[in-house]
């Protein structure tokens, strides 16, 4: 087969394809413009609608937050969303978390500890953050709180300095594990 015959065959094929697309488009437009009456219901019984149960929300107890409850939950969900966007699959969808904000001084802290296994400490980044966060950890320790917490913090806070110092102090003085995630 010569190259001219092959090129002519390809041109014919391409023209047919274009014509077919145009015909399909005209049919789609005509079908969209035509409004038919609703079809009568079928006499066959319909299957009951299947309900999918919502996924259970993961409880997370957070200490060290200040402000209104809505602001506190929003901060935590924003941070979980940032970790999820970095590829941390455990963070999942922030709306899948059931955030419980608890004060370290809560009289029923031991009940929370027994009921919930996931705990986090919100680490502020202001000048007095180390003293405030260490005080919160100490109160948790004295009140029978959890021994292991995730450090929640703003994304710009470097691991060296405040986070490492807080983690080391919690381990050395309080025998608590503060999990600090690196970027």
PDB file of C-alpha atoms in Angstrom:
ATOM      1  CA  UNK A   1       0.000   0.000   0.000  1.00  0.00           C
ATOM      2  CA  UNK A   2       1.413   3.370  -0.980  1.00  0.00           C
ATOM      3  CA  UNK A   3       1.748   6.240   1.469  1.00  0.00           C
ATOM      4  CA  UNK A   4      -0.833   8.284  -0.520  1.00  0.00           C
ATOM      5  CA  UNK A   5      -3.424   5.525  -0.183  1.00  0.00           C
ATOM      6  CA  UNK A   6      -2.720   5.234   3.529  1.00  0.00           C
ATOM      7  CA  UNK A   7      -3.079   9.002   4.069  1.00  0.00           C
ATOM      8  CA  UNK A   8      -6.312   9.073   2.078  1.00  0.00           C
ATOM      9  CA  UNK A   9      -7.675   6.232   4.210  1.00  0.00           C
ATOM     10  CA  UNK A  10      -6.821   8.094   7.407  1.00  0.00           C
ATOM     11  CA  UNK A  11      -8.508  11.255   6.110  1.00  0.00           C
ATOM     12  CA  UNK A  12     -11.677   9.289   5.294  1.00  0.00           C
ATOM     13  CA  UNK A  13     -11.640   7.717   8.727  1.00  0.00           C
ATOM     14  CA  UNK A  14     -11.200  11.111  10.443  1.00  0.00           C
ATOM     15  CA  UNK A  15     -14.072  12.608   8.373  1.00  0.00           C
ATOM     16  CA  UNK A  16     -16.347   9.743   9.389  1.00  0.00           C
ATOM     17  CA  UNK A  17     -15.425  10.265  13.028  1.00  0.00           C
ATOM     18  CA  UNK A  18     -16.263  13.992  12.810  1.00  0.00           C
ATOM     19  CA  UNK A  19     -19.597  13.262  11.110  1.00  0.00           C
ATOM     20  CA  UNK A  20     -20.468  10.710  13.774  1.00  0.00           C
ATOM     21  CA  UNK A  21     -19.646  13.190  16.582  1.00  0.00           C
ATOM     22  CA  UNK A  22     -21.811  15.867  14.936  1.00  0.00           C
ATOM     23  CA  UNK A  23     -24.710  13.436  14.563  1.00  0.00           C
ATOM     24  CA  UNK A  24     -24.372  12.388  18.215  1.00  0.00           C
ATOM     25  CA  UNK A  25     -24.338  16.042  19.322  1.00  0.00           C
ATOM     26  CA  UNK A  26     -27.492  16.828  17.314  1.00  0.00           C
ATOM     27  CA  UNK A  27     -29.219  13.779  18.781  1.00  0.00           C
ATOM     28  CA  UNK A  28     -28.220  14.819  22.315  1.00  0.00           C
ATOM     29  CA  UNK A  29     -29.515  18.382  21.752  1.00  0.00           C
ATOM     30  CA  UNK A  30     -32.814  17.101  20.302  1.00  0.00           C
ATOM     31  CA  UNK A  31     -33.238  14.693  23.203  1.00  0.00           C
ATOM     32  CA  UNK A  32     -32.521  17.447  25.701  1.00  0.00           C
ATOM     33  CA  UNK A  33     -35.062  19.771  24.095  1.00  0.00           C
ATOM     34  CA  UNK A  34     -37.783  17.124  23.962  1.00  0.00           C
ATOM     35  CA  UNK A  35     -39.681  16.863  27.236  1.00  0.00           C
ATOM     36  CA  UNK A  36     -41.641  13.654  27.571  1.00  0.00           C
ATOM     37  CA  UNK A  37     -44.301  12.817  30.080  1.00  0.00           C
ATOM     38  CA  UNK A  38     -43.163  10.780  33.040  1.00  0.00           C
ATOM     39  CA  UNK A  39     -43.337   7.050  32.519  1.00  0.00           C
ATOM     40  CA  UNK A  40     -45.971   5.198  34.504  1.00  0.00           C
ATOM     41  CA  UNK A  41     -44.608   3.325  37.489  1.00  0.00           C
ATOM     42  CA  UNK A  42     -43.635  -0.252  36.885  1.00  0.00           C
ATOM     43  CA  UNK A  43     -45.786  -2.874  38.509  1.00  0.00           C
ATOM     44  CA  UNK A  44     -42.798  -4.751  39.848  1.00  0.00           C
ATOM     45  CA  UNK A  45     -42.023  -4.195  43.510  1.00  0.00           C
ATOM     46  CA  UNK A  46     -39.076  -1.952  44.203  1.00  0.00           C
ATOM     47  CA  UNK A  47     -36.259  -2.895  46.514  1.00  0.00           C
ATOM     48  CA  UNK A  48     -36.118  -0.980  49.790  1.00  0.00           C
ATOM     49  CA  UNK A  49     -33.593   1.814  49.899  1.00  0.00           C
ATOM     50  CA  UNK A  50     -30.318   0.682  51.371  1.00  0.00           C
ATOM     51  CA  UNK A  51     -29.038   2.939  54.091  1.00  0.00           C
ATOM     52  CA  UNK A  52     -25.350   3.163  54.609  1.00  0.00           C
ATOM     53  CA  UNK A  53     -24.447   3.715  58.212  1.00  0.00           C
ATOM     54  CA  UNK A  54     -22.223   6.741  58.748  1.00  0.00           C
ATOM     55  CA  UNK A  55     -18.650   5.987  59.635  1.00  0.00           C
ATOM     56  CA  UNK A  56     -18.051   6.162  63.348  1.00  0.00           C
ATOM     57  CA  UNK A  57     -16.261   9.318  64.359  1.00  0.00           C
ATOM     58  CA  UNK A  58     -12.877   8.932  66.023  1.00  0.00           C
ATOM     59  CA  UNK A  59     -12.817  10.509  69.474  1.00  0.00           C
ATOM     60  CA  UNK A  60      -9.883  12.797  70.270  1.00  0.00           C
ATOM     61  CA  UNK A  61      -9.535  14.493  73.650  1.00  0.00           C
ATOM     62  CA  UNK A  62      -7.561  17.741  73.482  1.00  0.00           C
ATOM     63  CA  UNK A  63      -6.128  19.703  76.412  1.00  0.00           C
ATOM     64  CA  UNK A  64      -4.307  23.039  76.448  1.00  0.00           C
ATOM     65  CA  UNK A  65      -6.744  25.041  74.340  1.00  0.00           C
ATOM     66  CA  UNK A  66      -8.238  28.410  75.197  1.00  0.00           C
ATOM     67  CA  UNK A  67     -11.067  30.366  73.603  1.00  0.00           C
ATOM     68  CA  UNK A  68     -14.577  29.356  72.616  1.00  0.00           C
ATOM     69  CA  UNK A  69     -15.394  25.716  71.945  1.00  0.00           C
ATOM     70  CA  UNK A  70     -16.080  26.441  68.253  1.00  0.00           C
ATOM     71  CA  UNK A  71     -12.676  28.140  67.879  1.00  0.00           C
ATOM     72  CA  UNK A  72     -10.942  25.280  69.694  1.00  0.00           C
ATOM     73  CA  UNK A  73     -12.495  22.566  67.534  1.00  0.00           C
ATOM     74  CA  UNK A  74     -11.811  24.606  64.412  1.00  0.00           C
ATOM     75  CA  UNK A  75      -8.094  24.897  65.305  1.00  0.00           C
ATOM     76  CA  UNK A  76      -7.787  21.164  65.899  1.00  0.00           C
ATOM     77  CA  UNK A  77      -9.631  20.226  62.697  1.00  0.00           C
ATOM     78  CA  UNK A  78      -7.525  22.689  60.702  1.00  0.00           C
ATOM     79  CA  UNK A  79      -4.333  21.072  61.972  1.00  0.00           C
ATOM     80  CA  UNK A  80      -5.626  17.568  61.251  1.00  0.00           C
ATOM     81  CA  UNK A  81      -6.537  18.770  57.751  1.00  0.00           C
ATOM     82  CA  UNK A  82      -3.022  20.100  57.233  1.00  0.00           C
ATOM     83  CA  UNK A  83      -1.534  16.760  58.248  1.00  0.00           C
ATOM     84  CA  UNK A  84      -3.942  14.951  55.927  1.00  0.00           C
ATOM     85  CA  UNK A  85      -2.880  17.208  53.034  1.00  0.00           C
ATOM     86  CA  UNK A  86       0.747  16.273  53.770  1.00  0.00           C
ATOM     87  CA  UNK A  87      -0.152  12.642  53.148  1.00  0.00           C
ATOM     88  CA  UNK A  88      -0.624  11.503  56.743  1.00  0.00           C
ATOM     89  CA  UNK A  89      -3.357   8.924  56.169  1.00  0.00           C
ATOM     90  CA  UNK A  90      -4.074   8.512  59.883  1.00  0.00           C
ATOM     91  CA  UNK A  91      -5.358  12.109  59.990  1.00  0.00           C
ATOM     92  CA  UNK A  92      -8.098  11.289  57.488  1.00  0.00           C
ATOM     93  CA  UNK A  93     -10.932  13.736  57.010  1.00  0.00           C
ATOM     94  CA  UNK A  94     -11.031  16.303  59.842  1.00  0.00           C
ATOM     95  CA  UNK A  95     -14.811  15.921  60.033  1.00  0.00           C
ATOM     96  CA  UNK A  96     -14.349  12.231  60.914  1.00  0.00           C
ATOM     97  CA  UNK A  97     -12.968  13.263  64.305  1.00  0.00           C
ATOM     98  CA  UNK A  98     -15.119  13.772  67.380  1.00  0.00           C
ATOM     99  CA  UNK A  99     -13.155  16.471  69.209  1.00  0.00           C
ATOM    100  CA  UNK A 100     -13.569  16.681  73.004  1.00  0.00           C
ATOM    101  CA  UNK A 101     -11.933  19.731  74.582  1.00  0.00           C
ATOM    102  CA  UNK A 102     -11.140  19.073  78.231  1.00  0.00           C
ATOM    103  CA  UNK A 103      -9.445  21.193  80.850  1.00  0.00           C
ATOM    104  CA  UNK A 104      -6.514  19.510  82.615  1.00  0.00           C
ATOM    105  CA  UNK A 105      -8.114  20.447  85.945  1.00  0.00           C
ATOM    106  CA  UNK A 106     -11.383  18.630  85.137  1.00  0.00           C
ATOM    107  CA  UNK A 107     -12.533  16.631  88.186  1.00  0.00           C
ATOM    108  CA  UNK A 108     -13.588  13.671  86.007  1.00  0.00           C
ATOM    109  CA  UNK A 109     -10.301  13.486  84.094  1.00  0.00           C
ATOM    110  CA  UNK A 110      -9.698   9.853  85.091  1.00  0.00           C
ATOM    111  CA  UNK A 111     -13.096   8.952  83.617  1.00  0.00           C
ATOM    112  CA  UNK A 112     -12.065  10.571  80.319  1.00  0.00           C
ATOM    113  CA  UNK A 113      -8.746   8.714  80.427  1.00  0.00           C
ATOM    114  CA  UNK A 114     -10.527   5.389  80.868  1.00  0.00           C
ATOM    115  CA  UNK A 115     -13.084   6.136  78.168  1.00  0.00           C
ATOM    116  CA  UNK A 116     -10.847   7.628  75.458  1.00  0.00           C
ATOM    117  CA  UNK A 117      -7.527   6.377  74.144  1.00  0.00           C
ATOM    118  CA  UNK A 118      -6.576   9.251  71.801  1.00  0.00           C
ATOM    119  CA  UNK A 119      -5.297  12.364  73.562  1.00  0.00           C
ATOM    120  CA  UNK A 120      -3.572  15.496  72.303  1.00  0.00           C
ATOM    121  CA  UNK A 121      -1.951  18.567  73.799  1.00  0.00           C
ATOM    122  CA  UNK A 122      -2.430  21.828  71.943  1.00  0.00           C
ATOM    123  CA  UNK A 123       0.938  23.588  72.008  1.00  0.00           C
ATOM    124  CA  UNK A 124       0.733  27.368  71.745  1.00  0.00           C
ATOM    125  CA  UNK A 125       3.583  29.312  70.178  1.00  0.00           C
ATOM    126  CA  UNK A 126       3.578  32.439  72.339  1.00  0.00           C
ATOM    127  CA  UNK A 127       6.375  33.550  74.685  1.00  0.00           C
ATOM    128  CA  UNK A 128       5.054  31.682  77.733  1.00  0.00           C
ATOM    129  CA  UNK A 129       4.129  28.516  75.842  1.00  0.00           C
ATOM    130  CA  UNK A 130       6.676  26.203  77.474  1.00  0.00           C
ATOM    131  CA  UNK A 131       5.633  27.133  81.023  1.00  0.00           C
ATOM    132  CA  UNK A 132       1.911  26.914  80.181  1.00  0.00           C
ATOM    133  CA  UNK A 133       2.170  23.595  78.363  1.00  0.00           C
ATOM    134  CA  UNK A 134       4.437  22.037  80.984  1.00  0.00           C
ATOM    135  CA  UNK A 135       2.002  23.159  83.706  1.00  0.00           C
ATOM    136  CA  UNK A 136      -0.852  21.522  81.767  1.00  0.00           C
ATOM    137  CA  UNK A 137       1.139  18.281  81.462  1.00  0.00           C
ATOM    138  CA  UNK A 138       1.999  18.367  85.174  1.00  0.00           C
ATOM    139  CA  UNK A 139      -1.666  18.800  86.112  1.00  0.00           C
ATOM    140  CA  UNK A 140      -2.606  15.929  83.796  1.00  0.00           C
ATOM    141  CA  UNK A 141       0.033  13.797  85.511  1.00  0.00           C
ATOM    142  CA  UNK A 142      -1.219  14.712  89.000  1.00  0.00           C
ATOM    143  CA  UNK A 143      -4.883  14.173  88.072  1.00  0.00           C
ATOM    144  CA  UNK A 144      -4.263  10.703  86.666  1.00  0.00           C
ATOM    145  CA  UNK A 145      -4.497  11.762  83.039  1.00  0.00           C
ATOM    146  CA  UNK A 146      -3.088   9.931  80.023  1.00  0.00           C
ATOM    147  CA  UNK A 147       0.584   9.057  79.742  1.00  0.00           C
ATOM    148  CA  UNK A 148       0.735   9.508  75.969  1.00  0.00           C
ATOM    149  CA  UNK A 149      -0.373  12.553  73.961  1.00  0.00           C
ATOM    150  CA  UNK A 150      -0.023  13.865  70.436  1.00  0.00           C
ATOM    151  CA  UNK A 151       1.428  17.388  70.180  1.00  0.00           C
ATOM    152  CA  UNK A 152      -0.918  19.567  68.128  1.00  0.00           C
ATOM    153  CA  UNK A 153       0.617  22.856  67.030  1.00  0.00           C
ATOM    154  CA  UNK A 154       0.659  25.419  64.254  1.00  0.00           C
ATOM    155  CA  UNK A 155       2.485  24.197  61.140  1.00  0.00           C
ATOM    156  CA  UNK A 156       5.178  26.888  61.305  1.00  0.00           C
ATOM    157  CA  UNK A 157       6.400  25.808  64.751  1.00  0.00           C
ATOM    158  CA  UNK A 158       9.816  24.119  64.338  1.00  0.00           C
ATOM    159  CA  UNK A 159      10.563  20.862  66.099  1.00  0.00           C
ATOM    160  CA  UNK A 160      13.834  22.185  67.532  1.00  0.00           C
ATOM    161  CA  UNK A 161      13.322  24.363  70.552  1.00  0.00           C
ATOM    162  CA  UNK A 162       9.894  24.473  72.187  1.00  0.00           C
ATOM    163  CA  UNK A 163       8.541  21.137  70.901  1.00  0.00           C
ATOM    164  CA  UNK A 164      11.686  19.112  71.622  1.00  0.00           C
ATOM    165  CA  UNK A 165      12.175  20.780  75.019  1.00  0.00           C
ATOM    166  CA  UNK A 166       8.584  20.107  75.978  1.00  0.00           C
ATOM    167  CA  UNK A 167       8.815  16.489  74.799  1.00  0.00           C
ATOM    168  CA  UNK A 168      12.035  15.907  76.761  1.00  0.00           C
ATOM    169  CA  UNK A 169      10.702  17.565  79.941  1.00  0.00           C
ATOM    170  CA  UNK A 170       7.484  15.509  79.776  1.00  0.00           C
ATOM    171  CA  UNK A 171       9.510  12.308  79.411  1.00  0.00           C
ATOM    172  CA  UNK A 172      12.178  13.071  82.027  1.00  0.00           C
ATOM    173  CA  UNK A 173      10.112  14.706  84.767  1.00  0.00           C
ATOM    174  CA  UNK A 174       6.620  13.292  84.263  1.00  0.00           C
ATOM    175  CA  UNK A 175       7.255   9.970  82.497  1.00  0.00           C
ATOM    176  CA  UNK A 176       4.797  11.062  79.805  1.00  0.00           C
ATOM    177  CA  UNK A 177       5.232  10.531  76.072  1.00  0.00           C
ATOM    178  CA  UNK A 178       4.548  13.569  73.919  1.00  0.00           C
ATOM    179  CA  UNK A 179       4.438  12.539  70.268  1.00  0.00           C
ATOM    180  CA  UNK A 180       5.858  15.325  68.084  1.00  0.00           C
ATOM    181  CA  UNK A 181       5.421  14.776  64.365  1.00  0.00           C
ATOM    182  CA  UNK A 182       8.034  16.115  62.001  1.00  0.00           C
ATOM    183  CA  UNK A 183       7.000  17.628  58.682  1.00  0.00           C
TER     184      UNK A 183
END
